PDB file of C-alpha atoms in Angstrom:
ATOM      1  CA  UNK A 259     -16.896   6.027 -19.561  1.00 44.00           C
ATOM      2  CA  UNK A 260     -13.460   6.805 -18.443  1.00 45.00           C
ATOM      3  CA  UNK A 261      -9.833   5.009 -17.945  1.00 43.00           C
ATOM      4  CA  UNK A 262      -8.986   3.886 -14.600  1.00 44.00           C
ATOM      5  CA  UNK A 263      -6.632   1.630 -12.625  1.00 52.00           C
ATOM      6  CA  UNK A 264      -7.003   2.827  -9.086  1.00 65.00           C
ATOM      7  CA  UNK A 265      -7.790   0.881  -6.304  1.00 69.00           C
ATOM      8  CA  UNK A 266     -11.067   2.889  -5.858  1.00 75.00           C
ATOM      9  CA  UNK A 267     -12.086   1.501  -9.245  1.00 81.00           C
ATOM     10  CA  UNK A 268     -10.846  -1.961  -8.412  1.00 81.00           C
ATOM     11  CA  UNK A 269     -13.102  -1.994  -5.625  1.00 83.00           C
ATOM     12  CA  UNK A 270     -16.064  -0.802  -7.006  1.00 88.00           C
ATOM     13  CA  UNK A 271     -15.799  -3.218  -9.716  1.00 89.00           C
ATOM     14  CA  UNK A 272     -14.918  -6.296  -7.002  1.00 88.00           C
ATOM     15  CA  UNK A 273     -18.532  -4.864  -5.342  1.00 90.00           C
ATOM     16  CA  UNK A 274     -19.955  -5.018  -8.760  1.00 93.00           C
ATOM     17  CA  UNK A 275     -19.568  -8.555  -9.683  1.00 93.00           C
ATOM     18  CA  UNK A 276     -20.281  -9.801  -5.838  1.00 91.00           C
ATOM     19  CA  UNK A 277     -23.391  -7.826  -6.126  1.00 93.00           C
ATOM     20  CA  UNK A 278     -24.223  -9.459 -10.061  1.00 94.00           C
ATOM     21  CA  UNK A 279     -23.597 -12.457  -8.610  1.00 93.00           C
ATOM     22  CA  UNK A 280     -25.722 -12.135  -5.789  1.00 93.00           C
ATOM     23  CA  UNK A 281     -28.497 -11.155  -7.910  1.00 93.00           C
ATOM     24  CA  UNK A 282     -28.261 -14.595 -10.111  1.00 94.00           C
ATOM     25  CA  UNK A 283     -27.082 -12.522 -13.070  1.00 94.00           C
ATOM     26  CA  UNK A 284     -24.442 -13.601 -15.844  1.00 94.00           C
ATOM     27  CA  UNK A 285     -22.405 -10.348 -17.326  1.00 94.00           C
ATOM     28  CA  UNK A 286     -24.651 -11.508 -20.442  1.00 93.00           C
ATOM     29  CA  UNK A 287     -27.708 -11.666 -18.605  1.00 94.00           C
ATOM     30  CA  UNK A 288     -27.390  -8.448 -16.759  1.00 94.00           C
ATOM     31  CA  UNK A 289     -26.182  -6.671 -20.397  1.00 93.00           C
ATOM     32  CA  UNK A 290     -29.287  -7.627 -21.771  1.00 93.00           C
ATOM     33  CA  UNK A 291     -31.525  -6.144 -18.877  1.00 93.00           C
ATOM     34  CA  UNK A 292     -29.421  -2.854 -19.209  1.00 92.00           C
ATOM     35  CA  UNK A 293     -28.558  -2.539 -22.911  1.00 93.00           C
ATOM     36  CA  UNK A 294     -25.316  -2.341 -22.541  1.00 90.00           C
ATOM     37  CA  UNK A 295     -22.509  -4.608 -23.733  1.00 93.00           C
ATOM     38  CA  UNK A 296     -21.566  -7.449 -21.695  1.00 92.00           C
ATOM     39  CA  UNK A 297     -17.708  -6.328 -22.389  1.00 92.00           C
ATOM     40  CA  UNK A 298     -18.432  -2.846 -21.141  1.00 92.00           C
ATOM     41  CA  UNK A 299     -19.785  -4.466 -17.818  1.00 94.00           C
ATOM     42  CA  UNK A 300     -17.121  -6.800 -17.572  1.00 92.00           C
ATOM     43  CA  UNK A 301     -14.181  -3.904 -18.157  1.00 89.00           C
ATOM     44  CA  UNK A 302     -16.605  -2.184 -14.852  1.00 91.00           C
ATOM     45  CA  UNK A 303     -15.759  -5.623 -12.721  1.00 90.00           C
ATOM     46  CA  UNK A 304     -12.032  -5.293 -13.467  1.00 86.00           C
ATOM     47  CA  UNK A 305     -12.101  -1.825 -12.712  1.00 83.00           C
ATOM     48  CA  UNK A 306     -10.281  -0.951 -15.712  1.00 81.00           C
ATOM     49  CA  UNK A 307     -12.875   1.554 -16.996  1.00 86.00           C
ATOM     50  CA  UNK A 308     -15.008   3.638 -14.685  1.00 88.00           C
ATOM     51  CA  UNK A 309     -19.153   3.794 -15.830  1.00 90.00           C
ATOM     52  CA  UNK A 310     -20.958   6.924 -16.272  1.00 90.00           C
ATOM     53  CA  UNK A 311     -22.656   8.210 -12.656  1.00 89.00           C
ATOM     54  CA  UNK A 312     -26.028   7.554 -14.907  1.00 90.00           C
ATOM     55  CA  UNK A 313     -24.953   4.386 -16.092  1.00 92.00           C
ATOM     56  CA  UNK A 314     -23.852   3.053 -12.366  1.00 93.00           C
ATOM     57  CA  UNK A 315     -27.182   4.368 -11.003  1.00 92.00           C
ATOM     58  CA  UNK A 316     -29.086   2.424 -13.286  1.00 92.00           C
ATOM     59  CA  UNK A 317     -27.197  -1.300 -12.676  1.00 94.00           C
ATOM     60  CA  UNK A 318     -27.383  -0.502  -9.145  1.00 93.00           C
ATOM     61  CA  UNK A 319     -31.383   0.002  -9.222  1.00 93.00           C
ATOM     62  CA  UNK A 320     -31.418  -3.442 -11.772  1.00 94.00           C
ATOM     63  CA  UNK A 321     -29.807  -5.182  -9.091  1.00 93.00           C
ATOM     64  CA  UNK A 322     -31.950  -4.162  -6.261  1.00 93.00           C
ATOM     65  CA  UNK A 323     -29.329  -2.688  -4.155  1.00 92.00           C
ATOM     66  CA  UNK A 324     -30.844  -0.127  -1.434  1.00 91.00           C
ATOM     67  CA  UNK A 325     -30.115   3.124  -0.274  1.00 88.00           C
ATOM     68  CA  UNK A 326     -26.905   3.096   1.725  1.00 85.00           C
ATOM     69  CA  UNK A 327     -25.273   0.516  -0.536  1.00 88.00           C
ATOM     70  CA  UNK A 328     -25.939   2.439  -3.469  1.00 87.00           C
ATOM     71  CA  UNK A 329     -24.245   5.566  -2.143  1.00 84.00           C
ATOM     72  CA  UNK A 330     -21.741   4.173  -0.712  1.00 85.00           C
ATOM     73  CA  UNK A 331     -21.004   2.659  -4.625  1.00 88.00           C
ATOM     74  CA  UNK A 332     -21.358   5.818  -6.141  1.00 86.00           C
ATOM     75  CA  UNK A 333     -19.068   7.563  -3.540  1.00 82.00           C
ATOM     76  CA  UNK A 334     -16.586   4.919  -4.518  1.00 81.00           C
ATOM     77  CA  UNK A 335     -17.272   5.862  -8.207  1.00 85.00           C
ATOM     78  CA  UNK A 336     -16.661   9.691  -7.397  1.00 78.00           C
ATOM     79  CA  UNK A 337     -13.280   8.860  -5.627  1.00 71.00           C
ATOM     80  CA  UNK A 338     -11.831   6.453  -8.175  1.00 73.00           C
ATOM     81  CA  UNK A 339     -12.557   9.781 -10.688  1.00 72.00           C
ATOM     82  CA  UNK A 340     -10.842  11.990  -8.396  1.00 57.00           C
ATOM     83  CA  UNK A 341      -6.713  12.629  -8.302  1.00 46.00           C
ATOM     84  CA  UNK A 342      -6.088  12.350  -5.157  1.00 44.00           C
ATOM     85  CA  UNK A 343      -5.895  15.396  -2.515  1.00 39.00           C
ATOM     86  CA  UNK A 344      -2.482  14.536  -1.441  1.00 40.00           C
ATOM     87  CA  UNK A 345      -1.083  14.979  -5.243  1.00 39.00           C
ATOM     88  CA  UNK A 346      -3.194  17.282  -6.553  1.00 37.00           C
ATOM     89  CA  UNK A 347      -1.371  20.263  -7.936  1.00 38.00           C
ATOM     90  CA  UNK A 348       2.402  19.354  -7.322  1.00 44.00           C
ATOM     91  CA  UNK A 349       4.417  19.311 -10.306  1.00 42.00           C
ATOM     92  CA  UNK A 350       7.028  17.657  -9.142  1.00 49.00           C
ATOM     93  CA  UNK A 351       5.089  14.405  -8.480  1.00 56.00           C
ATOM     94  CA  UNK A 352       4.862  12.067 -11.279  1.00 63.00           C
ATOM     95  CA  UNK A 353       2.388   9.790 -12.720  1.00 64.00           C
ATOM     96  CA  UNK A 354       3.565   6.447 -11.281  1.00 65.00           C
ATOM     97  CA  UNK A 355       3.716   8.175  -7.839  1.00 71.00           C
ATOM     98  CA  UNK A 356       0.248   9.743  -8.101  1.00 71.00           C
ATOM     99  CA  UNK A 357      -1.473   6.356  -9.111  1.00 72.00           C
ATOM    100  CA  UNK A 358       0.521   4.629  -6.005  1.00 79.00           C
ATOM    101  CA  UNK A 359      -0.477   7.242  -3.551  1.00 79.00           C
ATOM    102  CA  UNK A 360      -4.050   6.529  -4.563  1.00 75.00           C
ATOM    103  CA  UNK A 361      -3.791   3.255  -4.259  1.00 81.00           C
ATOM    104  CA  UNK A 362      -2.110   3.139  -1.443  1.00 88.00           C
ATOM    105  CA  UNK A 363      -4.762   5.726   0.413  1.00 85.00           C
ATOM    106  CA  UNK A 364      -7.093   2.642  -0.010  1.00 85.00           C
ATOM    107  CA  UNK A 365      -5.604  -0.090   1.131  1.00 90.00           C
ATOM    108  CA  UNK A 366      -6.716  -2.009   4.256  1.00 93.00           C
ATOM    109  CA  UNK A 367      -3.044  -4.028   5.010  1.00 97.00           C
ATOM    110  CA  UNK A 368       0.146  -3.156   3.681  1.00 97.00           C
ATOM    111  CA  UNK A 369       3.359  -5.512   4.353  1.00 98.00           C
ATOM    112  CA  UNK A 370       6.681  -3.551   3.073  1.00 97.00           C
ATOM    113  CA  UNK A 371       9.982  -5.865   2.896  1.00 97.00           C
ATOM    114  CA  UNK A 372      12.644  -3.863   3.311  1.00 96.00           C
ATOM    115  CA  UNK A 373      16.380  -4.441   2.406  1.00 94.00           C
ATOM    116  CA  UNK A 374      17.986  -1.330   2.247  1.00 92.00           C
ATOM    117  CA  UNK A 375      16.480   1.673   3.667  1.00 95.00           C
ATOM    118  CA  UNK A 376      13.649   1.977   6.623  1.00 97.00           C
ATOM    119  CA  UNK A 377      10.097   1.968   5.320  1.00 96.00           C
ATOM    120  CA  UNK A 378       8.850   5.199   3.889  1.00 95.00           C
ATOM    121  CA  UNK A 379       5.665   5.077   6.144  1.00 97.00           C
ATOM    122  CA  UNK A 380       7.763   4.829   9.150  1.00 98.00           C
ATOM    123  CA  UNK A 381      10.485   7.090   8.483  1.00 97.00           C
ATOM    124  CA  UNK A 382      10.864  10.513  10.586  1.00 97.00           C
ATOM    125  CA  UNK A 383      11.338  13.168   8.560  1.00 95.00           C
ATOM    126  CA  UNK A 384      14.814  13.847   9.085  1.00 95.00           C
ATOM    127  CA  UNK A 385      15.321  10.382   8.231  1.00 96.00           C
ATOM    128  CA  UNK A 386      13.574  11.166   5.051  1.00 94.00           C
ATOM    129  CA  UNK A 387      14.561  14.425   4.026  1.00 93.00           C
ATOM    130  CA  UNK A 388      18.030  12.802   3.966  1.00 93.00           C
ATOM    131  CA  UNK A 389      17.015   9.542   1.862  1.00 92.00           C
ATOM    132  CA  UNK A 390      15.165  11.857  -0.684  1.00 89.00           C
ATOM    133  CA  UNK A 391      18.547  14.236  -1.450  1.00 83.00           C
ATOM    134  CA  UNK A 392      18.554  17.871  -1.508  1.00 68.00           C
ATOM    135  CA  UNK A 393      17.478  18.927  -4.765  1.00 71.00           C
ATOM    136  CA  UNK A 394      14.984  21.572  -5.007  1.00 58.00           C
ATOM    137  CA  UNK A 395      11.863  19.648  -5.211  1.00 67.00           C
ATOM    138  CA  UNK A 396      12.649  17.594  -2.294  1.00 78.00           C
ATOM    139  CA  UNK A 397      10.747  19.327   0.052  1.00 83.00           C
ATOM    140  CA  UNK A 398       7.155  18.253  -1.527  1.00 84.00           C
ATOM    141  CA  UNK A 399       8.372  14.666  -1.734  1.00 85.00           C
ATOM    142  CA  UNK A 400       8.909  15.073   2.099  1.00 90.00           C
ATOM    143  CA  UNK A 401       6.326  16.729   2.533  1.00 89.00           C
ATOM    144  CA  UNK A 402       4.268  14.199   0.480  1.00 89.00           C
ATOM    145  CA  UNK A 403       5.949  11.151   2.279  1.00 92.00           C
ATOM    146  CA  UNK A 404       4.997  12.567   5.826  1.00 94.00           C
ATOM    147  CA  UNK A 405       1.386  13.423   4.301  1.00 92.00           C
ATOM    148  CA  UNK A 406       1.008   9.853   3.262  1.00 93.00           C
ATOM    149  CA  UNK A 407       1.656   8.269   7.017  1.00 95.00           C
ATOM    150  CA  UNK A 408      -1.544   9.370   8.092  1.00 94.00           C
ATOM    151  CA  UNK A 409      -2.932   6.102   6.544  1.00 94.00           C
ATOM    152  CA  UNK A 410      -1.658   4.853   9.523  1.00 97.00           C
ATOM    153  CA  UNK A 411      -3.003   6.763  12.479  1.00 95.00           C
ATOM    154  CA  UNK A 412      -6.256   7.848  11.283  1.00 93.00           C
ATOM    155  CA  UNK A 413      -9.684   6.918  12.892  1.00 92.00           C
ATOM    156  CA  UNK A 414      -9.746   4.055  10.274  1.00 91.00           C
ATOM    157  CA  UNK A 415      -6.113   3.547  10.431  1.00 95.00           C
ATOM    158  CA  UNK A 416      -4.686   0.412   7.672  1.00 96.00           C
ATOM    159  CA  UNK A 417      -3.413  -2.356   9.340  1.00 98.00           C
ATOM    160  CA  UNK A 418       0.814  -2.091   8.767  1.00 98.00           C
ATOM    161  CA  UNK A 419       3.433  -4.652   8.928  1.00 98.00           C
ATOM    162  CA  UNK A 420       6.959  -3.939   8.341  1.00 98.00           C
ATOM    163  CA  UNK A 421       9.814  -6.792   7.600  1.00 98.00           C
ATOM    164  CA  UNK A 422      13.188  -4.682   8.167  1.00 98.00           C
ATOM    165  CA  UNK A 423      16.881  -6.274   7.289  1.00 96.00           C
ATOM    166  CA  UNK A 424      18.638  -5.528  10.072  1.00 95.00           C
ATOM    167  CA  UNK A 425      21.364  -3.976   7.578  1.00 95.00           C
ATOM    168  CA  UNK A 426      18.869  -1.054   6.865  1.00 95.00           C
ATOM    169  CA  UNK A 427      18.196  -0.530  10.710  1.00 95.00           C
ATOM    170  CA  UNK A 428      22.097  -0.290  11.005  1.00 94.00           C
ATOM    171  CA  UNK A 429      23.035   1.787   7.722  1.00 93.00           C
ATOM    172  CA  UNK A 430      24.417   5.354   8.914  1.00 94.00           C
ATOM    173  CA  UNK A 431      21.583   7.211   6.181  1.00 92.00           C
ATOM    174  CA  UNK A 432      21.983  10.091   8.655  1.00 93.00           C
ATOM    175  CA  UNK A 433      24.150  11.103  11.765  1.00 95.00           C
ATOM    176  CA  UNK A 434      23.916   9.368  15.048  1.00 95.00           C
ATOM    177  CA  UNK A 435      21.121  12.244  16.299  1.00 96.00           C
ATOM    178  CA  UNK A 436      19.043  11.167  12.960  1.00 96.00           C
ATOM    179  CA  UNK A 437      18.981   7.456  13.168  1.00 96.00           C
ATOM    180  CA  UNK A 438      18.678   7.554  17.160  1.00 97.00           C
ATOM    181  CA  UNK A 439      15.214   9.593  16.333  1.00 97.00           C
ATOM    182  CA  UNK A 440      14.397   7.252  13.918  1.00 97.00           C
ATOM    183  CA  UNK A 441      14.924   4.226  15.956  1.00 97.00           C
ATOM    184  CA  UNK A 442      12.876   5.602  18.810  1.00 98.00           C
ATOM    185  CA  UNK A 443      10.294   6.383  16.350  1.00 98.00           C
ATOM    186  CA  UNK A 444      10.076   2.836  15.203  1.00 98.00           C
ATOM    187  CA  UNK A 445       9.348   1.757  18.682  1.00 97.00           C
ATOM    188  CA  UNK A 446       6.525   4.357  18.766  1.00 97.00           C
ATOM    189  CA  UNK A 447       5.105   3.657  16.139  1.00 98.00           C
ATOM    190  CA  UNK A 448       5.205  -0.162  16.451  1.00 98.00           C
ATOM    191  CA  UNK A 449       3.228  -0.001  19.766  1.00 97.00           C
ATOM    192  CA  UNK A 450       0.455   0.692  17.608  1.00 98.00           C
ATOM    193  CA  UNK A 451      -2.245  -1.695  17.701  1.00 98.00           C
ATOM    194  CA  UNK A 452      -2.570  -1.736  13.477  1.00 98.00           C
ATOM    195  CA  UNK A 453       1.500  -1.495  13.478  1.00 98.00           C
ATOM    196  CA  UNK A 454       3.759  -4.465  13.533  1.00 98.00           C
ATOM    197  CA  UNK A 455       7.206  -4.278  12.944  1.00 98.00           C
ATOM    198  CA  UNK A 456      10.079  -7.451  13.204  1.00 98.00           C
ATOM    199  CA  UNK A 457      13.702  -6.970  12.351  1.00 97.00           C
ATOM    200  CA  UNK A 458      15.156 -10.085   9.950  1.00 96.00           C
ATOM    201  CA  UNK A 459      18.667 -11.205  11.812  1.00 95.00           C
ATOM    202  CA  UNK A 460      20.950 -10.658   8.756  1.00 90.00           C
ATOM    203  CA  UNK A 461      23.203 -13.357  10.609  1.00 89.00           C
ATOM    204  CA  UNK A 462      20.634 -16.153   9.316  1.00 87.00           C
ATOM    205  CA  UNK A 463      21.789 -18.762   7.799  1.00 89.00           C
ATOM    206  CA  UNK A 464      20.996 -19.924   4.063  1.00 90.00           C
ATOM    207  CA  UNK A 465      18.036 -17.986   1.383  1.00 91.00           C
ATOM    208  CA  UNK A 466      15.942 -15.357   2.209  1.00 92.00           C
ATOM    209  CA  UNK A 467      13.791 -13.734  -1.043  1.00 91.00           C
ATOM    210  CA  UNK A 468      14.120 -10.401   0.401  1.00 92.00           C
ATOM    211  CA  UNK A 469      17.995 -10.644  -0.388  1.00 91.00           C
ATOM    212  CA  UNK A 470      16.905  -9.717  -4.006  1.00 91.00           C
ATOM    213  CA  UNK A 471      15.131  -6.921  -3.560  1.00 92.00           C
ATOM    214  CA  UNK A 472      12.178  -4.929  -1.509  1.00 95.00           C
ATOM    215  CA  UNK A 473       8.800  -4.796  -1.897  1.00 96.00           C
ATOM    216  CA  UNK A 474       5.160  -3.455  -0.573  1.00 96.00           C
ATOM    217  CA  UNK A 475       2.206  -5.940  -0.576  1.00 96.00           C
ATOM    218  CA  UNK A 476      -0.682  -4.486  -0.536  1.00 95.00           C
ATOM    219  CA  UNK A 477      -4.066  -5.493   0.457  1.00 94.00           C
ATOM    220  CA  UNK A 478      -7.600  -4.239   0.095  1.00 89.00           C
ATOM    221  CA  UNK A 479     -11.689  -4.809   1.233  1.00 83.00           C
ATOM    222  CA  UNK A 480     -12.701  -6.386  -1.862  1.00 77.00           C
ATOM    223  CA  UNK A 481      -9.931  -5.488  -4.341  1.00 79.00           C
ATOM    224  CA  UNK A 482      -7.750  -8.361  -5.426  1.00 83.00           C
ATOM    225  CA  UNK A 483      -4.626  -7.573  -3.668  1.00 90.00           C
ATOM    226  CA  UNK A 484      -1.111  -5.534  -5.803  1.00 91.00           C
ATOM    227  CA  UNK A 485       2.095  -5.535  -5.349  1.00 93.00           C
ATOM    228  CA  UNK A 486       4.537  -2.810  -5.946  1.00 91.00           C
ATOM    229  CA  UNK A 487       8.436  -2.119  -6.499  1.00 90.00           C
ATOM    230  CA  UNK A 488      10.267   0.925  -6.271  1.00 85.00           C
ATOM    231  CA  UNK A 489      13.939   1.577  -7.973  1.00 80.00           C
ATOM    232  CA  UNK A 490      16.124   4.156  -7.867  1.00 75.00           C
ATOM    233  CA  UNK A 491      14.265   6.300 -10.840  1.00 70.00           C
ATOM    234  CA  UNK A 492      11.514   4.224 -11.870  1.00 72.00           C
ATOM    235  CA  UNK A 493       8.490   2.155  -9.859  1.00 78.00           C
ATOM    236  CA  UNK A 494       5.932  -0.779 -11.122  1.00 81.00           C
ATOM    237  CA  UNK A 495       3.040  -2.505  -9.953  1.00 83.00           C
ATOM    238  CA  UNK A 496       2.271  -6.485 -10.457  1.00 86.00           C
ATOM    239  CA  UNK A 497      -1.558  -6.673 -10.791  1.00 82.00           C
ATOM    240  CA  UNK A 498      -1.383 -10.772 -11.705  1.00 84.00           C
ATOM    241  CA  UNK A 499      -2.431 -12.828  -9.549  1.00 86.00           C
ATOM    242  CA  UNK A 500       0.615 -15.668 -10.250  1.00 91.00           C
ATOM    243  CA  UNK A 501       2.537 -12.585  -9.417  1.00 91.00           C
ATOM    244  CA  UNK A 502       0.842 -11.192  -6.271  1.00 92.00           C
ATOM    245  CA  UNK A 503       0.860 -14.884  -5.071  1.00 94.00           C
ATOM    246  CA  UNK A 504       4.771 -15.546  -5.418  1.00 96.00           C
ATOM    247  CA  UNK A 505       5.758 -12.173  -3.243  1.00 96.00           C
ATOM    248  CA  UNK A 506       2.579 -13.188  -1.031  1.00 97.00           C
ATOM    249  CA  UNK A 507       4.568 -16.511  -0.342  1.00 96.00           C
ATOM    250  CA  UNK A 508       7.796 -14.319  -0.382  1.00 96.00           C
ATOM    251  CA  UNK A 509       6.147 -12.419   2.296  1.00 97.00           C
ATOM    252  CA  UNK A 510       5.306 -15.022   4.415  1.00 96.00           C
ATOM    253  CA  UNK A 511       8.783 -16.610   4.545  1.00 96.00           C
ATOM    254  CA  UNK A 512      10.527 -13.559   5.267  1.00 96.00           C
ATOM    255  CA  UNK A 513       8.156 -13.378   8.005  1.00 96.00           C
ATOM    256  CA  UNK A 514       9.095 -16.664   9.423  1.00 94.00           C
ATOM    257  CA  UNK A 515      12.875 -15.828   9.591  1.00 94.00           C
ATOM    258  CA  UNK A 516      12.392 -12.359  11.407  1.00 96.00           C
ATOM    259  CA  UNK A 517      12.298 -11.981  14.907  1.00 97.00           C
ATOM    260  CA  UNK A 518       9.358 -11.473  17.116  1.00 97.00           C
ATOM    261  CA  UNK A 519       8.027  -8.255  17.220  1.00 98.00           C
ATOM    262  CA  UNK A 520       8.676  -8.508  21.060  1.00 98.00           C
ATOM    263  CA  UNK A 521      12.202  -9.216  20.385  1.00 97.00           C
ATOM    264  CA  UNK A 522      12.694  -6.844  17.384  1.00 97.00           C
ATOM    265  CA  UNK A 523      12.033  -3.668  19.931  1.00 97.00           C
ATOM    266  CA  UNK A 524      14.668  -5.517  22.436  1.00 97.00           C
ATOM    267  CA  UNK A 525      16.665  -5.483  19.161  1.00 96.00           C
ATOM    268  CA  UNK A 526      15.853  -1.634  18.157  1.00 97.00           C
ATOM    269  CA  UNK A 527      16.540  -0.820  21.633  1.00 96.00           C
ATOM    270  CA  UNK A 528      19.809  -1.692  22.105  1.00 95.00           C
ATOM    271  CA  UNK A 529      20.560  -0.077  19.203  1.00 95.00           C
ATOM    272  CA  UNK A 530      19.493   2.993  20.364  1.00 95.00           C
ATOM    273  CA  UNK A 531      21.408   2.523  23.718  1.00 92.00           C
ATOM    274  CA  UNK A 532      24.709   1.230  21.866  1.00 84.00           C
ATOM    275  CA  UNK A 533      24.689  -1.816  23.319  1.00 78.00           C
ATOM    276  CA  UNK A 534      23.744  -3.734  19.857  1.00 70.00           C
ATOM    277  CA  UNK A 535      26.173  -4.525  17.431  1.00 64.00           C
ATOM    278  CA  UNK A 536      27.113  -2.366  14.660  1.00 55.00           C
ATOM    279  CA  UNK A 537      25.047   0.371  17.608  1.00 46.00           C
ATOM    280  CA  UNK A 538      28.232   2.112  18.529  1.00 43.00           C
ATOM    281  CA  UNK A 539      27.726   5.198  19.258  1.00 37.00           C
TER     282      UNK A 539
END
């Protein structure tokens, strides 16, 4: 039995306790059939710990799940185990970035809140190669950034909503050919049907949460949902749900004081034509 906190593992262990349930098991009841403890099952349903492949094949067949189910489960188990293909074998990537990029390869809806600089899943790679500086190991983080937006516009693609100050739409990170390409890309993208993005009018008056920072929410199939906050050299993820629930609420009323995503493209358009404010060209 192994350590794990991906969202692979979080999932299988959400199935796990839907299917105990299902079956009229207790954890107690269900250790006793097995043998096992009913703190080992229970650290299973929180997907803290991963169970042997023997030991998941067994509480599978206990609980009378069939075929399909049961693979599916154990493909789940095989994929929490595994590192990742978009990390594996780049040592410039750390730990904390690894473990979000898994998560973040499973997640059904993601809403990023951003204050400062365009979301990293939107951003062109111009755009990005300038945000993530020129030192040598740069290029995999780019290349690892544009890697990662193909959770977006795959055959299963995650549903994405982005909640942009307009400050960061504005901010010069590049020269007028960069940010023009990264505005136009923004309207691309947002004609997406999974893709929703709305600009928050900086000019609003009063409160917004966003004002003290940004954030990504991010959802999942059965996995309770995570939220997670990047700084300059250092990144965390809140797993409680008293946490998840106050930046869910945070979400929601930055939502309400952003504009429509009909008129954040008017909004993003006149920007690229210089007709917006602060859209000089």
């Amino acid at each position: 039995m192994s350590e794990s906190t991906t969202a692979a593992a979080r999932e299988l262990g959400a199935d796990l306790k839907r299917l105990r349930t299902a079956a009229d098991h207790t954890l107690r009841s269900l250790a006793d059939v097995v043998g096992f403890s009913d703190t080992k099952l229970s650290f299973w349903e929180q997907g803290s710990r991963l169970p042997a492949v023997d030991d998941l094949t067994m509480v599978l067949t206990v609980l009378g799940v069939e075929a399909d189910e049961r693979d599916r489960l154990l493909g789940l188990r095989q994929q929490a185990a595994s590192p990742g293909e978009l990390v594996a074998g780049s040592p410039t990537i750390g730990p904390q970035l690894a473990k979000f990029v898994n998560i973040e390869q499973t997640a059904r809806r993601i809403t990023e809140v951003s204050l400062a600089v365009l979301p990293g899943l939107l951003q062109t790679e111009a755009y990005a190669r300038v945000v993530l500086g020129a030192e040598s190991e740069s290029e995999t983080k780019v290349r690892l950034r544009m890697d990662r937006q193909r959770i977006l516009t795959r055959d299963d693609p995650s549903e994405f909503r982005a909640l942009i100050d307009d400050t960061a739409l504005v901010r010069p990170i590049g020269s007028r050919a960069v940010m023009v390409e990264q505005w136009q890309h923004l309207m691309a993208m947002a004609e997406r049907p999974n893709i929703t993005v709305q600009v928050i009018p900086s000019t609003v008056p009063g409160y917004s949460p966003h004002l003290l920072g940004s954030f990504i929410l991010l959802e999942f199939a059965t996995a309770s949902p995570i939220v997670h906050l990047e700084h300059f050299a250092a990144s965390s993820s809140l797993w409680r749900t008293p946490d998840v629930s106050a930046y869910q609420a945070a979400a929601e009323e930055v939502d309400r004081r952003a504009l429509t995503p009909a008129d954040s493209a008017e909004h993003i358009a006149k920007l690229i034509d210089g007709t917006a404010p602060n859209g000089d060209r």
